[in-house]
Amino acid sequence: MRDSFFANTELIGLIGHPIKHSYSPFIQNYALEAMGVDCVYLPFDVVAENLKSSVTSVLALGLKGLNVTLPHKEKIIKYLDELSEEASIIGAVNTVVNDHGKLIGYNTDANGIIETLLPFKDKIVGTKVTVIGAGGSARAVIYTLLRYFKPEEINIINRTQQRADTLMNYFSMKMRYDSFHTFELFPPDNAKVLSNSRLIINSTTIGMFPEIEDTITDIEESFNEDQIVFDLIYNPKKTKFLRMAEEQGAKAIGGMTMLISQAAKSFQLWTEAEMPVVEITKKLEDYISKNSR
Ligand code: NAP
């Protein structure tokens, strides 16, 4: 860590509630220092009633920008001056740039998803895809699939099927796509839907540390060797769901590439510099393995 801060040191904030679990301060401060950017990144625990004043403070105090996490990703939109295309369609913002007094909202989760799936694009285009979950990250997943990967069909499986239906109706209208099917998350019935999918994406919290023995399904027939299975969870590095998919021959991908890639895109928006992603991935994996016991 640097010895001292000077009058020109700039500030980027992270707002959310709760905020203590976030790895973003680790990632961003490491990158700022590695790239010699005179700036620090600090988390602020902001409750809902202080959201508006915290956004006003970005301008009053001259912050370079913000990362935004739960529960403010949607509600912050009304306080911003402009939205990027993906933030506007996804309906959520995770990055704000203070562009000379104008606040612009972006959703860099979409970049994280693109970077993760791009090596498999040829295998995904025109095939059946299943998204498990219907929360905020599922919105970014569905936007990215429709915009960049053109699947033949998208199944949405969720514990609360009504939320899956809401998502289907929203994207059918917004992105003019009518090949959706929704299902309730209920493992014995889901095996056939999963096994017929070339790509399966978990965007729920099932299997996340410390509940690492939880899994969406324990039916081996859900998986096969032609599949790509992507779990957004990055702690643990490989969830039980991914381990099972891998045992059946599927290509299993964890959420670390997405985590670092979305952070790298935010970093670039604020600083115009490239994050040293390989070095930071290694540092973060070491850090998580030491702090997750
Ligand atoms: P969210 O908006 O709160 O959505 C949570 C989803 O999980 C909902 O679909 C919810 O179903 C489902 N769910 C929660 N508990 C469940 C349970 N016990 N059984 C069945 N379903 C359950 O959360 P989010 O922001 O989308 O994040 C979801 C996951 O993605 C988290 O693990 C997060 O760490 C990960 N993520 C990773 C990255 C990355 O960079 N790698 C980025 C964003 C998110 P209901 O609708 O029925 O409540």
mmCIF file of C-alpha atoms and ligand atoms in Angstrom:
data_model
loop_
_atom_site.group_PDB
_atom_site.id
_atom_site.type_symbol
_atom_site.label_atom_id
_atom_site.label_comp_id
_atom_site.label_asym_id
_atom_site.label_seq_id
_atom_site.Cartn_x
_atom_site.Cartn_y
_atom_site.Cartn_z
ATOM 1 C CA MET A 1 0.000 0.000 0.000
ATOM 2 C CA ARG A 2 1.193 3.486 -0.805
ATOM 3 C CA ASP A 3 2.772 5.589 1.980
ATOM 4 C CA SER A 4 0.624 8.676 1.758
ATOM 5 C CA PHE A 5 -2.160 10.461 -0.093
ATOM 6 C CA PHE A 6 -1.863 13.945 -1.516
ATOM 7 C CA ALA A 7 -4.123 16.829 -2.465
ATOM 8 C CA ASN A 8 -4.782 15.473 -5.963
ATOM 9 C CA THR A 9 -5.807 11.971 -4.910
ATOM 10 C CA GLU A 10 -9.228 11.172 -6.371
ATOM 11 C CA LEU A 11 -12.013 8.965 -5.022
ATOM 12 C CA ILE A 12 -14.307 6.259 -6.397
ATOM 13 C CA GLY A 13 -17.063 4.934 -4.126
ATOM 14 C CA LEU A 14 -19.017 1.708 -3.770
ATOM 15 C CA ILE A 15 -22.544 2.076 -2.415
ATOM 16 C CA GLY A 16 -24.816 -0.724 -1.203
ATOM 17 C CA HIS A 17 -26.343 -2.223 1.915
ATOM 18 C CA PRO A 18 -24.914 -4.422 3.320
ATOM 19 C CA ILE A 19 -21.476 -3.834 1.832
ATOM 20 C CA LYS A 20 -18.908 -5.652 3.960
ATOM 21 C CA HIS A 21 -18.887 -8.854 1.855
ATOM 22 C CA SER A 22 -17.783 -7.110 -1.369
ATOM 23 C CA TYR A 23 -14.478 -7.984 -3.061
ATOM 24 C CA SER A 24 -14.597 -4.836 -5.220
ATOM 25 C CA PRO A 25 -12.430 -2.691 -2.861
ATOM 26 C CA PHE A 26 -9.744 -5.404 -3.011
ATOM 27 C CA ILE A 27 -9.888 -5.609 -6.827
ATOM 28 C CA GLN A 28 -10.128 -1.893 -7.577
ATOM 29 C CA ASN A 29 -7.534 -0.649 -5.076
ATOM 30 C CA TYR A 30 -5.091 -3.306 -6.249
ATOM 31 C CA ALA A 31 -5.631 -2.222 -9.871
ATOM 32 C CA LEU A 32 -5.413 1.516 -9.112
ATOM 33 C CA GLU A 33 -2.121 1.039 -7.360
ATOM 34 C CA ALA A 34 -0.740 -1.405 -9.965
ATOM 35 C CA MET A 35 -1.539 1.046 -12.773
ATOM 36 C CA GLY A 36 -0.224 4.074 -10.851
ATOM 37 C CA VAL A 37 -3.586 5.878 -10.823
ATOM 38 C CA ASP A 38 -3.717 8.450 -8.005
ATOM 39 C CA CYS A 39 -7.124 7.406 -6.720
ATOM 40 C CA VAL A 40 -8.651 5.323 -3.933
ATOM 41 C CA TYR A 41 -11.794 3.156 -3.924
ATOM 42 C CA LEU A 42 -13.882 3.119 -0.755
ATOM 43 C CA PRO A 43 -17.067 1.262 0.272
ATOM 44 C CA PHE A 44 -19.976 3.263 1.758
ATOM 45 C CA ASP A 45 -22.841 1.508 3.520
ATOM 46 C CA VAL A 46 -25.817 3.464 2.186
ATOM 47 C CA VAL A 47 -29.371 2.650 3.338
ATOM 48 C CA ALA A 48 -32.317 3.238 0.978
ATOM 49 C CA GLU A 49 -33.376 6.591 2.451
ATOM 50 C CA ASN A 50 -29.863 8.004 1.855
ATOM 51 C CA LEU A 51 -29.551 6.895 -1.757
ATOM 52 C CA LYS A 52 -30.531 10.229 -3.289
ATOM 53 C CA SER A 53 -28.203 12.290 -1.060
ATOM 54 C CA SER A 54 -25.321 9.873 -1.663
ATOM 55 C CA VAL A 55 -25.713 10.384 -5.433
ATOM 56 C CA THR A 56 -25.846 14.169 -4.961
ATOM 57 C CA SER A 57 -22.615 13.887 -2.956
ATOM 58 C CA VAL A 58 -20.820 12.400 -5.968
ATOM 59 C CA LEU A 59 -21.215 15.773 -7.663
ATOM 60 C CA ALA A 60 -20.741 17.912 -4.549
ATOM 61 C CA LEU A 61 -17.507 16.132 -3.553
ATOM 62 C CA GLY A 62 -16.278 15.531 -7.097
ATOM 63 C CA LEU A 63 -15.970 11.723 -6.983
ATOM 64 C CA LYS A 64 -14.825 10.101 -10.240
ATOM 65 C CA GLY A 65 -17.695 7.664 -10.008
ATOM 66 C CA LEU A 66 -19.380 4.801 -8.188
ATOM 67 C CA ASN A 67 -19.994 1.110 -8.182
ATOM 68 C CA VAL A 68 -23.551 0.303 -7.149
ATOM 69 C CA THR A 69 -24.674 -2.953 -5.580
ATOM 70 C CA LEU A 70 -27.792 -4.413 -3.928
ATOM 71 C CA PRO A 71 -30.330 -2.993 -3.163
ATOM 72 C CA HIS A 72 -29.728 0.215 -5.167
ATOM 73 C CA LYS A 73 -28.994 -1.020 -8.724
ATOM 74 C CA GLU A 74 -32.489 -0.202 -10.040
ATOM 75 C CA LYS A 75 -33.520 2.691 -7.802
ATOM 76 C CA ILE A 76 -30.416 4.751 -8.608
ATOM 77 C CA ILE A 77 -31.525 5.155 -12.240
ATOM 78 C CA LYS A 78 -33.902 8.036 -11.533
ATOM 79 C CA TYR A 79 -31.051 10.137 -10.085
ATOM 80 C CA LEU A 80 -28.746 9.777 -13.133
ATOM 81 C CA ASP A 81 -28.497 12.027 -16.209
ATOM 82 C CA GLU A 82 -27.915 9.350 -18.851
ATOM 83 C CA LEU A 83 -27.851 5.560 -19.287
ATOM 84 C CA SER A 84 -25.847 3.353 -21.623
ATOM 85 C CA GLU A 85 -27.821 1.046 -23.929
ATOM 86 C CA GLU A 86 -27.265 -2.078 -21.811
ATOM 87 C CA ALA A 87 -28.127 -0.358 -18.503
ATOM 88 C CA SER A 88 -31.304 1.012 -19.996
ATOM 89 C CA ILE A 89 -32.505 -2.397 -21.285
ATOM 90 C CA ILE A 90 -31.333 -4.405 -18.275
ATOM 91 C CA GLY A 91 -32.958 -1.800 -16.031
ATOM 92 C CA ALA A 92 -30.068 -1.797 -13.544
ATOM 93 C CA VAL A 93 -26.835 0.147 -13.068
ATOM 94 C CA ASN A 94 -23.678 -1.151 -11.379
ATOM 95 C CA THR A 95 -21.303 1.631 -12.481
ATOM 96 C CA VAL A 96 -21.683 5.415 -12.492
ATOM 97 C CA VAL A 97 -19.203 7.743 -14.208
ATOM 98 C CA ASN A 98 -19.040 11.416 -13.234
ATOM 99 C CA ASP A 99 -18.362 12.913 -16.663
ATOM 100 C CA HIS A 100 -17.617 16.578 -15.837
ATOM 101 C CA GLY A 101 -20.750 16.902 -13.697
ATOM 102 C CA LYS A 102 -22.953 14.582 -15.763
ATOM 103 C CA LEU A 103 -23.729 11.225 -14.126
ATOM 104 C CA ILE A 104 -23.819 8.333 -16.611
ATOM 105 C CA GLY A 105 -24.977 4.837 -15.620
ATOM 106 C CA TYR A 106 -23.608 1.592 -17.071
ATOM 107 C CA ASN A 107 -24.109 -2.119 -16.422
ATOM 108 C CA THR A 108 -20.716 -3.796 -16.737
ATOM 109 C CA ASP A 109 -22.096 -7.230 -15.676
ATOM 110 C CA ALA A 110 -22.983 -7.593 -19.355
ATOM 111 C CA ASN A 111 -19.253 -7.276 -20.208
ATOM 112 C CA GLY A 112 -18.416 -9.907 -17.619
ATOM 113 C CA ILE A 113 -20.888 -12.314 -19.220
ATOM 114 C CA ILE A 114 -19.636 -11.578 -22.760
ATOM 115 C CA GLU A 115 -15.985 -12.136 -21.770
ATOM 116 C CA THR A 116 -16.906 -15.438 -20.102
ATOM 117 C CA LEU A 117 -18.978 -16.844 -22.979
ATOM 118 C CA LEU A 118 -17.214 -15.404 -26.031
ATOM 119 C CA PRO A 119 -14.807 -18.379 -26.424
ATOM 120 C CA PHE A 120 -17.920 -20.611 -26.792
ATOM 121 C CA LYS A 121 -19.978 -18.344 -29.054
ATOM 122 C CA ASP A 122 -20.019 -20.701 -32.050
ATOM 123 C CA LYS A 123 -21.373 -23.499 -29.862
ATOM 124 C CA ILE A 124 -24.117 -21.302 -28.379
ATOM 125 C CA VAL A 125 -25.586 -19.420 -31.356
ATOM 126 C CA GLY A 126 -28.844 -20.997 -32.549
ATOM 127 C CA THR A 127 -29.142 -23.513 -29.683
ATOM 128 C CA LYS A 128 -31.374 -24.039 -26.632
ATOM 129 C CA VAL A 129 -30.258 -22.222 -23.479
ATOM 130 C CA THR A 130 -31.487 -22.403 -19.870
ATOM 131 C CA VAL A 131 -31.132 -19.614 -17.313
ATOM 132 C CA ILE A 132 -31.782 -20.555 -13.690
ATOM 133 C CA GLY A 133 -32.850 -17.543 -11.597
ATOM 134 C CA ALA A 134 -34.861 -14.402 -12.287
ATOM 135 C CA GLY A 135 -33.119 -11.767 -10.160
ATOM 136 C CA GLY A 136 -30.914 -8.829 -11.145
ATOM 137 C CA SER A 137 -28.080 -10.861 -12.636
ATOM 138 C CA ALA A 138 -30.540 -12.973 -14.683
ATOM 139 C CA ARG A 139 -31.630 -9.740 -16.391
ATOM 140 C CA ALA A 140 -28.020 -9.029 -17.418
ATOM 141 C CA VAL A 141 -27.635 -12.646 -18.573
ATOM 142 C CA ILE A 142 -30.776 -12.581 -20.739
ATOM 143 C CA TYR A 143 -29.891 -9.198 -22.263
ATOM 144 C CA THR A 144 -26.392 -10.452 -23.158
ATOM 145 C CA LEU A 145 -27.642 -13.741 -24.606
ATOM 146 C CA LEU A 146 -30.190 -11.994 -26.830
ATOM 147 C CA ARG A 147 -27.876 -9.193 -27.904
ATOM 148 C CA TYR A 148 -24.683 -11.191 -28.575
ATOM 149 C CA PHE A 149 -25.400 -14.954 -28.667
ATOM 150 C CA LYS A 150 -28.737 -15.280 -30.542
ATOM 151 C CA PRO A 151 -30.040 -18.535 -28.961
ATOM 152 C CA GLU A 152 -32.870 -20.455 -30.624
ATOM 153 C CA GLU A 153 -34.770 -20.754 -27.348
ATOM 154 C CA ILE A 154 -34.382 -19.528 -23.747
ATOM 155 C CA ASN A 155 -35.828 -21.418 -20.770
ATOM 156 C CA ILE A 156 -36.058 -19.513 -17.500
ATOM 157 C CA ILE A 157 -36.282 -21.685 -14.370
ATOM 158 C CA ASN A 158 -36.959 -19.956 -11.046
ATOM 159 C CA ARG A 159 -38.148 -20.798 -7.528
ATOM 160 C CA THR A 160 -40.881 -18.177 -7.940
ATOM 161 C CA GLN A 161 -42.205 -18.869 -11.434
ATOM 162 C CA GLN A 162 -44.097 -15.576 -11.488
ATOM 163 C CA ARG A 163 -40.772 -13.683 -11.490
ATOM 164 C CA ALA A 164 -39.613 -15.807 -14.430
ATOM 165 C CA ASP A 165 -42.843 -14.883 -16.265
ATOM 166 C CA THR A 166 -42.292 -11.196 -15.525
ATOM 167 C CA LEU A 167 -38.784 -11.415 -16.971
ATOM 168 C CA MET A 168 -40.038 -13.278 -20.039
ATOM 169 C CA ASN A 169 -42.741 -10.664 -20.707
ATOM 170 C CA TYR A 170 -40.290 -7.798 -20.204
ATOM 171 C CA PHE A 171 -37.664 -9.117 -22.637
ATOM 172 C CA SER A 172 -40.263 -10.341 -25.164
ATOM 173 C CA MET A 173 -41.460 -6.768 -25.433
ATOM 174 C CA LYS A 174 -38.169 -4.915 -25.023
ATOM 175 C CA MET A 175 -36.015 -7.084 -27.323
ATOM 176 C CA ARG A 176 -38.746 -8.567 -29.539
ATOM 177 C CA TYR A 177 -37.956 -12.219 -28.801
ATOM 178 C CA ASP A 178 -40.723 -14.786 -28.477
ATOM 179 C CA SER A 179 -38.943 -18.103 -27.884
ATOM 180 C CA PHE A 180 -39.087 -18.123 -24.081
ATOM 181 C CA HIS A 181 -40.415 -20.875 -21.786
ATOM 182 C CA THR A 182 -40.628 -20.598 -18.007
ATOM 183 C CA PHE A 183 -40.563 -23.320 -15.338
ATOM 184 C CA GLU A 184 -40.722 -23.548 -11.579
ATOM 185 C CA LEU A 185 -37.468 -24.685 -9.976
ATOM 186 C CA PHE A 186 -38.348 -28.215 -9.002
ATOM 187 C CA PRO A 187 -35.483 -30.643 -9.645
ATOM 188 C CA PRO A 188 -37.191 -33.902 -10.792
ATOM 189 C CA ASP A 189 -39.127 -31.956 -13.436
ATOM 190 C CA ASN A 190 -36.216 -29.800 -14.545
ATOM 191 C CA ALA A 191 -33.818 -32.596 -15.601
ATOM 192 C CA LYS A 192 -35.221 -32.863 -19.132
ATOM 193 C CA VAL A 193 -35.131 -29.083 -19.687
ATOM 194 C CA LEU A 194 -31.525 -28.987 -18.510
ATOM 195 C CA SER A 195 -30.365 -32.001 -20.512
ATOM 196 C CA ASN A 196 -31.843 -30.497 -23.707
ATOM 197 C CA SER A 197 -29.885 -27.249 -23.257
ATOM 198 C CA ARG A 198 -26.516 -26.573 -24.892
ATOM 199 C CA LEU A 199 -25.833 -23.812 -22.355
ATOM 200 C CA ILE A 200 -27.006 -23.742 -18.709
ATOM 201 C CA ILE A 201 -26.430 -20.639 -16.587
ATOM 202 C CA ASN A 202 -27.003 -20.504 -12.827
ATOM 203 C CA SER A 203 -27.810 -16.971 -11.684
ATOM 204 C CA THR A 204 -29.228 -17.924 -8.275
ATOM 205 C CA THR A 205 -27.403 -17.882 -4.947
ATOM 206 C CA ILE A 206 -27.770 -21.680 -4.523
ATOM 207 C CA GLY A 207 -24.395 -23.227 -3.643
ATOM 208 C CA MET A 208 -22.733 -19.953 -2.662
ATOM 209 C CA PHE A 209 -20.343 -19.890 0.334
ATOM 210 C CA PRO A 210 -21.021 -20.858 3.113
ATOM 211 C CA GLU A 211 -23.859 -23.112 1.797
ATOM 212 C CA ILE A 212 -21.453 -24.971 -0.488
ATOM 213 C CA GLU A 213 -23.257 -28.331 -0.316
ATOM 214 C CA ASP A 214 -26.474 -26.866 -1.786
ATOM 215 C CA THR A 215 -27.128 -27.526 -5.454
ATOM 216 C CA ILE A 216 -29.845 -26.861 -8.008
ATOM 217 C CA THR A 217 -30.039 -30.522 -8.965
ATOM 218 C CA ASP A 218 -28.411 -33.793 -8.037
ATOM 219 C CA ILE A 219 -29.746 -35.607 -11.098
ATOM 220 C CA GLU A 220 -26.768 -36.645 -13.226
ATOM 221 C CA GLU A 221 -28.929 -37.000 -16.348
ATOM 222 C CA SER A 222 -29.336 -33.193 -16.359
ATOM 223 C CA PHE A 223 -25.858 -32.913 -17.885
ATOM 224 C CA ASN A 224 -23.954 -34.223 -20.888
ATOM 225 C CA GLU A 225 -20.643 -33.751 -22.681
ATOM 226 C CA ASP A 226 -22.022 -31.349 -25.316
ATOM 227 C CA GLN A 227 -22.933 -28.740 -22.710
ATOM 228 C CA ILE A 228 -21.439 -25.546 -21.379
ATOM 229 C CA VAL A 229 -22.446 -24.909 -17.756
ATOM 230 C CA PHE A 230 -21.753 -21.453 -16.329
ATOM 231 C CA ASP A 231 -22.334 -20.645 -12.641
ATOM 232 C CA LEU A 232 -22.163 -16.919 -11.754
ATOM 233 C CA ILE A 233 -21.050 -17.812 -8.222
ATOM 234 C CA TYR A 234 -17.310 -17.158 -7.682
ATOM 235 C CA ASN A 235 -17.024 -18.398 -4.088
ATOM 236 C CA PRO A 236 -16.495 -21.333 -4.113
ATOM 237 C CA LYS A 237 -14.516 -21.327 -7.351
ATOM 238 C CA LYS A 238 -16.379 -24.453 -8.480
ATOM 239 C CA THR A 239 -19.841 -25.020 -6.977
ATOM 240 C CA LYS A 240 -21.250 -28.492 -6.366
ATOM 241 C CA PHE A 241 -23.513 -27.892 -9.396
ATOM 242 C CA LEU A 242 -20.460 -27.257 -11.605
ATOM 243 C CA ARG A 243 -18.558 -30.247 -10.224
ATOM 244 C CA MET A 244 -21.480 -32.507 -11.055
ATOM 245 C CA ALA A 245 -21.768 -31.060 -14.594
ATOM 246 C CA GLU A 246 -18.028 -31.585 -15.102
ATOM 247 C CA GLU A 247 -18.252 -35.214 -13.936
ATOM 248 C CA GLN A 248 -20.767 -35.791 -16.750
ATOM 249 C CA GLY A 249 -18.347 -34.310 -19.304
ATOM 250 C CA ALA A 250 -19.769 -30.769 -19.570
ATOM 251 C CA LYS A 251 -17.531 -27.697 -19.832
ATOM 252 C CA ALA A 252 -17.872 -26.053 -16.376
ATOM 253 C CA ILE A 253 -17.191 -22.334 -15.883
ATOM 254 C CA GLY A 254 -17.263 -20.447 -12.562
ATOM 255 C CA GLY A 255 -18.036 -16.760 -11.924
ATOM 256 C CA MET A 256 -14.472 -15.458 -11.399
ATOM 257 C CA THR A 257 -13.899 -14.353 -15.019
ATOM 258 C CA MET A 258 -17.192 -12.458 -14.917
ATOM 259 C CA LEU A 259 -16.342 -10.826 -11.587
ATOM 260 C CA ILE A 260 -12.956 -9.603 -12.790
ATOM 261 C CA SER A 261 -14.179 -8.636 -16.285
ATOM 262 C CA GLN A 262 -17.050 -6.494 -14.999
ATOM 263 C CA ALA A 263 -14.612 -4.820 -12.598
ATOM 264 C CA ALA A 264 -12.112 -4.275 -15.436
ATOM 265 C CA LYS A 265 -14.762 -2.584 -17.586
ATOM 266 C CA SER A 266 -15.769 -0.268 -14.701
ATOM 267 C CA PHE A 267 -12.072 0.501 -14.082
ATOM 268 C CA GLN A 268 -11.632 1.399 -17.747
ATOM 269 C CA LEU A 269 -14.723 3.644 -17.724
ATOM 270 C CA TRP A 270 -13.372 5.618 -14.747
ATOM 271 C CA THR A 271 -9.657 5.711 -15.567
ATOM 272 C CA GLU A 272 -9.305 4.831 -19.294
ATOM 273 C CA ALA A 273 -6.636 2.347 -18.153
ATOM 274 C CA GLU A 274 -6.601 -1.451 -18.602
ATOM 275 C CA MET A 275 -6.826 -3.539 -15.453
ATOM 276 C CA PRO A 276 -4.073 -6.211 -15.149
ATOM 277 C CA VAL A 277 -6.670 -8.983 -15.025
ATOM 278 C CA VAL A 278 -4.432 -12.062 -14.885
ATOM 279 C CA GLU A 279 -2.436 -10.731 -11.912
ATOM 280 C CA ILE A 280 -5.577 -9.604 -10.063
ATOM 281 C CA THR A 281 -7.416 -12.883 -10.620
ATOM 282 C CA LYS A 282 -4.550 -14.740 -8.985
ATOM 283 C CA LYS A 283 -4.360 -12.323 -6.038
ATOM 284 C CA LEU A 284 -8.118 -12.476 -5.494
ATOM 285 C CA GLU A 285 -8.262 -16.280 -5.643
ATOM 286 C CA ASP A 286 -5.509 -16.429 -2.978
ATOM 287 C CA TYR A 287 -7.353 -13.867 -0.864
ATOM 288 C CA ILE A 288 -10.706 -15.707 -1.117
ATOM 289 C CA SER A 289 -9.194 -19.081 -0.287
ATOM 290 C CA LYS A 290 -7.568 -17.622 2.860
ATOM 291 C CA ASN A 291 -10.728 -15.783 3.960
ATOM 292 C CA SER A 292 -13.430 -18.406 3.253
ATOM 293 C CA ARG A 293 -12.699 -20.922 5.970
HETATM 294 P P1 NAP B 1 -30.961 -11.555 -6.679
HETATM 295 O O1 NAP B 1 -31.421 -10.450 -7.572
HETATM 296 O O2 NAP B 1 -31.226 -11.465 -5.220
HETATM 297 O O3 NAP B 1 -31.646 -12.933 -7.236
HETATM 298 C C1 NAP B 1 -31.484 -14.136 -6.528
HETATM 299 C C2 NAP B 1 -32.040 -15.321 -7.327
HETATM 300 O O4 NAP B 1 -31.751 -16.512 -6.594
HETATM 301 C C3 NAP B 1 -33.568 -15.297 -7.533
HETATM 302 O O5 NAP B 1 -33.872 -15.903 -8.751
HETATM 303 C C4 NAP B 1 -34.051 -16.161 -6.351
HETATM 304 O O6 NAP B 1 -35.295 -16.790 -6.586
HETATM 305 C C5 NAP B 1 -32.976 -17.213 -6.286
HETATM 306 N N1 NAP B 1 -32.834 -17.823 -4.979
HETATM 307 C C6 NAP B 1 -32.317 -17.265 -3.854
HETATM 308 N N2 NAP B 1 -32.337 -18.149 -2.836
HETATM 309 C C7 NAP B 1 -32.879 -19.296 -3.328
HETATM 310 C C8 NAP B 1 -33.184 -20.580 -2.770
HETATM 311 N N3 NAP B 1 -32.910 -20.863 -1.489
HETATM 312 N N4 NAP B 1 -33.735 -21.514 -3.557
HETATM 313 C C9 NAP B 1 -34.006 -21.246 -4.861
HETATM 314 N N5 NAP B 1 -33.774 -20.057 -5.449
HETATM 315 C C10 NAP B 1 -33.207 -19.090 -4.688
HETATM 316 O O7 NAP B 1 -29.407 -11.822 -6.818
HETATM 317 P P2 NAP B 1 -28.440 -11.505 -8.063
HETATM 318 O O8 NAP B 1 -27.894 -10.150 -7.941
HETATM 319 O O9 NAP B 1 -29.146 -11.897 -9.322
HETATM 320 O O10 NAP B 1 -27.225 -12.517 -7.759
HETATM 321 C C11 NAP B 1 -27.385 -13.920 -7.892
HETATM 322 C C12 NAP B 1 -26.049 -14.648 -7.804
HETATM 323 O O11 NAP B 1 -25.206 -14.235 -8.861
HETATM 324 C C13 NAP B 1 -25.276 -14.410 -6.509
HETATM 325 O O12 NAP B 1 -24.702 -15.638 -6.106
HETATM 326 C C14 NAP B 1 -24.183 -13.442 -6.920
HETATM 327 O O13 NAP B 1 -23.001 -13.580 -6.141
HETATM 328 C C15 NAP B 1 -23.933 -13.887 -8.354
HETATM 329 N N6 NAP B 1 -23.367 -12.807 -9.163
HETATM 330 C C16 NAP B 1 -22.101 -12.961 -9.636
HETATM 331 C C17 NAP B 1 -21.516 -11.977 -10.396
HETATM 332 C C18 NAP B 1 -20.133 -12.167 -10.926
HETATM 333 O O14 NAP B 1 -19.508 -11.158 -11.308
HETATM 334 N N7 NAP B 1 -19.613 -13.366 -11.010
HETATM 335 C C19 NAP B 1 -22.234 -10.793 -10.691
HETATM 336 C C20 NAP B 1 -23.537 -10.660 -10.205
HETATM 337 C C21 NAP B 1 -24.093 -11.688 -9.430
HETATM 338 P P3 NAP B 1 -36.706 -16.065 -6.225
HETATM 339 O O15 NAP B 1 -37.007 -15.170 -7.393
HETATM 340 O O16 NAP B 1 -37.677 -17.187 -6.093
HETATM 341 O O17 NAP B 1 -36.495 -15.304 -4.951
#
